[in-house]
Amino acid sequence: MRFTGLPLAIVLTVGCGAGNHDPKTTFGTSFTPPALMELSPHTVPVNSVPFTMTVMGANFRADAVVFWNDIPQSTRFISSTQLQVVLTDADLMQFGLAHVFVRTGGQNSNTINFDVTAQ
């Protein structure tokens, strides 16, 4: 399954407020929101020892933060397509689905479920 973000375009026009503008002063930028594609591993048993989870996707920036059940985690930026986060025993105390998403550039990615299985 592949997820893609929708592009966001911002165009600013600089003028003096008189209703006229010089086309040379119009500029813009765009930012495509982050997209999650895969978690590795994507499942572990409850009460597992701490481990490093790799988050793969697209459009990650250096300010990217991985969220685990809406709680921000200390995140290591590897590249625009890869992040790493260390999950602790506190994150793995209960079995069930954990919801993972990334926030970067003020935008949230899609959410992927991580399965903490019963032993």
PDB file of C-alpha atoms in Angstrom:
ATOM      1  CA  MET A   1       0.000   0.000   0.000  1.00  0.00           C
ATOM      2  CA  ARG A   2       1.403   3.419  -0.907  1.00  0.00           C
ATOM      3  CA  PHE A   3       0.299   6.724   0.546  1.00  0.00           C
ATOM      4  CA  THR A   4       0.998  10.094  -0.980  1.00  0.00           C
ATOM      5  CA  GLY A   5       0.451  13.554   0.419  1.00  0.00           C
ATOM      6  CA  LEU A   6      -1.391  16.376  -1.248  1.00  0.00           C
ATOM      7  CA  PRO A   7       0.780  19.345  -2.181  1.00  0.00           C
ATOM      8  CA  LEU A   8       0.296  22.670  -0.458  1.00  0.00           C
ATOM      9  CA  ALA A   9       1.110  25.812  -2.429  1.00  0.00           C
ATOM     10  CA  ILE A  10       1.550  29.258  -0.953  1.00  0.00           C
ATOM     11  CA  VAL A  11       1.763  32.327  -3.175  1.00  0.00           C
ATOM     12  CA  LEU A  12       2.555  35.746  -1.749  1.00  0.00           C
ATOM     13  CA  THR A  13       2.082  38.991  -3.614  1.00  0.00           C
ATOM     14  CA  VAL A  14       3.943  42.041  -2.368  1.00  0.00           C
ATOM     15  CA  GLY A  15       2.342  45.411  -3.014  1.00  0.00           C
ATOM     16  CA  CYS A  16       1.766  48.837  -1.528  1.00  0.00           C
ATOM     17  CA  GLY A  17      -1.958  48.391  -0.918  1.00  0.00           C
ATOM     18  CA  ALA A  18      -3.040  50.566  -3.850  1.00  0.00           C
ATOM     19  CA  GLY A  19      -4.361  47.591  -5.803  1.00  0.00           C
ATOM     20  CA  ASN A  20      -1.410  47.485  -8.165  1.00  0.00           C
ATOM     21  CA  HIS A  21       1.362  44.956  -8.001  1.00  0.00           C
ATOM     22  CA  ASP A  22       4.547  44.308  -9.853  1.00  0.00           C
ATOM     23  CA  PRO A  23       4.614  40.721 -11.231  1.00  0.00           C
ATOM     24  CA  LYS A  24       8.330  40.593 -10.416  1.00  0.00           C
ATOM     25  CA  THR A  25       7.478  40.691  -6.686  1.00  0.00           C
ATOM     26  CA  THR A  26       5.165  37.655  -6.719  1.00  0.00           C
ATOM     27  CA  PHE A  27       6.838  34.537  -5.392  1.00  0.00           C
ATOM     28  CA  GLY A  28       5.718  31.228  -3.963  1.00  0.00           C
ATOM     29  CA  THR A  29       6.710  28.048  -2.254  1.00  0.00           C
ATOM     30  CA  SER A  30       5.158  24.642  -1.861  1.00  0.00           C
ATOM     31  CA  PHE A  31       5.356  21.909   0.749  1.00  0.00           C
ATOM     32  CA  THR A  32       4.114  18.379   0.332  1.00  0.00           C
ATOM     33  CA  PRO A  33       2.901  16.906   3.654  1.00  0.00           C
ATOM     34  CA  PRO A  34       4.688  13.860   5.073  1.00  0.00           C
ATOM     35  CA  ALA A  35       3.442  10.401   4.117  1.00  0.00           C
ATOM     36  CA  LEU A  36       3.983   7.160   6.057  1.00  0.00           C
ATOM     37  CA  MET A  37       4.479   4.009   4.024  1.00  0.00           C
ATOM     38  CA  GLU A  38       5.944   1.372   6.337  1.00  0.00           C
ATOM     39  CA  LEU A  39       7.058   0.616   9.909  1.00  0.00           C
ATOM     40  CA  SER A  40       9.838  -1.860  10.621  1.00  0.00           C
ATOM     41  CA  PRO A  41       9.169  -3.907  12.552  1.00  0.00           C
ATOM     42  CA  HIS A  42       5.392  -3.515  12.291  1.00  0.00           C
ATOM     43  CA  THR A  43       4.536  -5.835  15.190  1.00  0.00           C
ATOM     44  CA  VAL A  44       6.102  -7.062  18.472  1.00  0.00           C
ATOM     45  CA  PRO A  45       4.793  -9.001  21.494  1.00  0.00           C
ATOM     46  CA  VAL A  46       3.591  -7.115  24.576  1.00  0.00           C
ATOM     47  CA  ASN A  47       6.334  -6.460  27.172  1.00  0.00           C
ATOM     48  CA  SER A  48       9.082  -6.671  24.550  1.00  0.00           C
ATOM     49  CA  VAL A  49      12.453  -5.190  25.348  1.00  0.00           C
ATOM     50  CA  PRO A  50      13.120  -1.686  24.032  1.00  0.00           C
ATOM     51  CA  PHE A  51      13.945  -1.599  20.319  1.00  0.00           C
ATOM     52  CA  THR A  52      14.526   0.827  17.469  1.00  0.00           C
ATOM     53  CA  MET A  53      11.637   1.211  15.040  1.00  0.00           C
ATOM     54  CA  THR A  54      12.357   2.497  11.539  1.00  0.00           C
ATOM     55  CA  VAL A  55       9.688   4.690   9.980  1.00  0.00           C
ATOM     56  CA  MET A  56       9.707   4.842   6.173  1.00  0.00           C
ATOM     57  CA  GLY A  57       7.817   7.300   4.049  1.00  0.00           C
ATOM     58  CA  ALA A  58       8.267  10.525   2.132  1.00  0.00           C
ATOM     59  CA  ASN A  59       8.680  14.261   2.661  1.00  0.00           C
ATOM     60  CA  PHE A  60      10.273  14.081   6.124  1.00  0.00           C
ATOM     61  CA  ARG A  61      12.247  17.130   7.236  1.00  0.00           C
ATOM     62  CA  ALA A  62      14.894  17.556   9.930  1.00  0.00           C
ATOM     63  CA  ASP A  63      12.175  18.738  12.371  1.00  0.00           C
ATOM     64  CA  ALA A  64      10.157  15.498  11.977  1.00  0.00           C
ATOM     65  CA  VAL A  65       8.726  13.927  15.137  1.00  0.00           C
ATOM     66  CA  VAL A  66       7.207  10.438  15.346  1.00  0.00           C
ATOM     67  CA  PHE A  67       4.065  10.192  17.485  1.00  0.00           C
ATOM     68  CA  TRP A  68       3.144   6.911  19.226  1.00  0.00           C
ATOM     69  CA  ASN A  69      -0.504   6.991  20.386  1.00  0.00           C
ATOM     70  CA  ASP A  70      -0.446  10.802  20.170  1.00  0.00           C
ATOM     71  CA  ILE A  71       2.704  11.046  22.344  1.00  0.00           C
ATOM     72  CA  PRO A  72       5.765  12.634  20.694  1.00  0.00           C
ATOM     73  CA  GLN A  73       8.839  10.419  20.719  1.00  0.00           C
ATOM     74  CA  SER A  74      12.506  11.355  20.543  1.00  0.00           C
ATOM     75  CA  THR A  75      13.094  10.998  16.801  1.00  0.00           C
ATOM     76  CA  ARG A  76      16.295  10.548  14.826  1.00  0.00           C
ATOM     77  CA  PHE A  77      16.177  12.039  11.331  1.00  0.00           C
ATOM     78  CA  ILE A  78      17.984   9.743   8.867  1.00  0.00           C
ATOM     79  CA  SER A  79      16.752  11.151   5.556  1.00  0.00           C
ATOM     80  CA  SER A  80      13.684  12.627   3.874  1.00  0.00           C
ATOM     81  CA  THR A  81      12.379   9.043   3.586  1.00  0.00           C
ATOM     82  CA  GLN A  82      13.512   7.488   6.878  1.00  0.00           C
ATOM     83  CA  LEU A  83      13.272   8.194  10.622  1.00  0.00           C
ATOM     84  CA  GLN A  84      14.137   6.134  13.699  1.00  0.00           C
ATOM     85  CA  VAL A  85      12.620   6.083  17.167  1.00  0.00           C
ATOM     86  CA  VAL A  86      13.488   3.966  20.230  1.00  0.00           C
ATOM     87  CA  LEU A  87      10.402   2.450  21.833  1.00  0.00           C
ATOM     88  CA  THR A  88      10.715   1.634  25.522  1.00  0.00           C
ATOM     89  CA  ASP A  89       9.118  -1.002  27.712  1.00  0.00           C
ATOM     90  CA  ALA A  90       6.606   1.667  28.828  1.00  0.00           C
ATOM     91  CA  ASP A  91       5.388   1.908  25.203  1.00  0.00           C
ATOM     92  CA  LEU A  92       4.930  -1.869  25.008  1.00  0.00           C
ATOM     93  CA  MET A  93       3.109  -2.629  28.283  1.00  0.00           C
ATOM     94  CA  GLN A  94      -0.340  -3.214  26.759  1.00  0.00           C
ATOM     95  CA  PHE A  95      -1.291  -5.272  23.744  1.00  0.00           C
ATOM     96  CA  GLY A  96      -3.373  -3.803  20.954  1.00  0.00           C
ATOM     97  CA  LEU A  97      -2.921  -1.326  18.133  1.00  0.00           C
ATOM     98  CA  ALA A  98      -0.682   1.696  18.575  1.00  0.00           C
ATOM     99  CA  HIS A  99      -1.298   4.602  16.210  1.00  0.00           C
ATOM    100  CA  VAL A 100       1.831   6.044  14.583  1.00  0.00           C
ATOM    101  CA  PHE A 101       2.108   9.261  12.600  1.00  0.00           C
ATOM    102  CA  VAL A 102       4.759  11.871  11.805  1.00  0.00           C
ATOM    103  CA  ARG A 103       4.571  15.642  12.193  1.00  0.00           C
ATOM    104  CA  THR A 104       6.990  17.714  10.129  1.00  0.00           C
ATOM    105  CA  GLY A 105       6.815  21.272   8.893  1.00  0.00           C
ATOM    106  CA  GLY A 106       3.630  21.727  10.944  1.00  0.00           C
ATOM    107  CA  GLN A 107       1.821  19.031   8.928  1.00  0.00           C
ATOM    108  CA  ASN A 108       0.719  15.554  10.060  1.00  0.00           C
ATOM    109  CA  SER A 109       1.123  12.421   7.973  1.00  0.00           C
ATOM    110  CA  ASN A 110      -1.375   9.637   7.574  1.00  0.00           C
ATOM    111  CA  THR A 111      -1.539   7.150  10.477  1.00  0.00           C
ATOM    112  CA  ILE A 112      -0.282   3.563  10.396  1.00  0.00           C
ATOM    113  CA  ASN A 113      -1.184   1.031  13.083  1.00  0.00           C
ATOM    114  CA  PHE A 114       1.542  -0.884  14.932  1.00  0.00           C
ATOM    115  CA  ASP A 115       0.396  -4.201  16.422  1.00  0.00           C
ATOM    116  CA  VAL A 116       1.540  -5.012  19.972  1.00  0.00           C
ATOM    117  CA  THR A 117       0.441  -8.647  20.177  1.00  0.00           C
ATOM    118  CA  ALA A 118      -0.525 -10.700  23.250  1.00  0.00           C
ATOM    119  CA  GLN A 119       2.047 -13.279  24.309  1.00  0.00           C
TER     120      GLN A 119
END
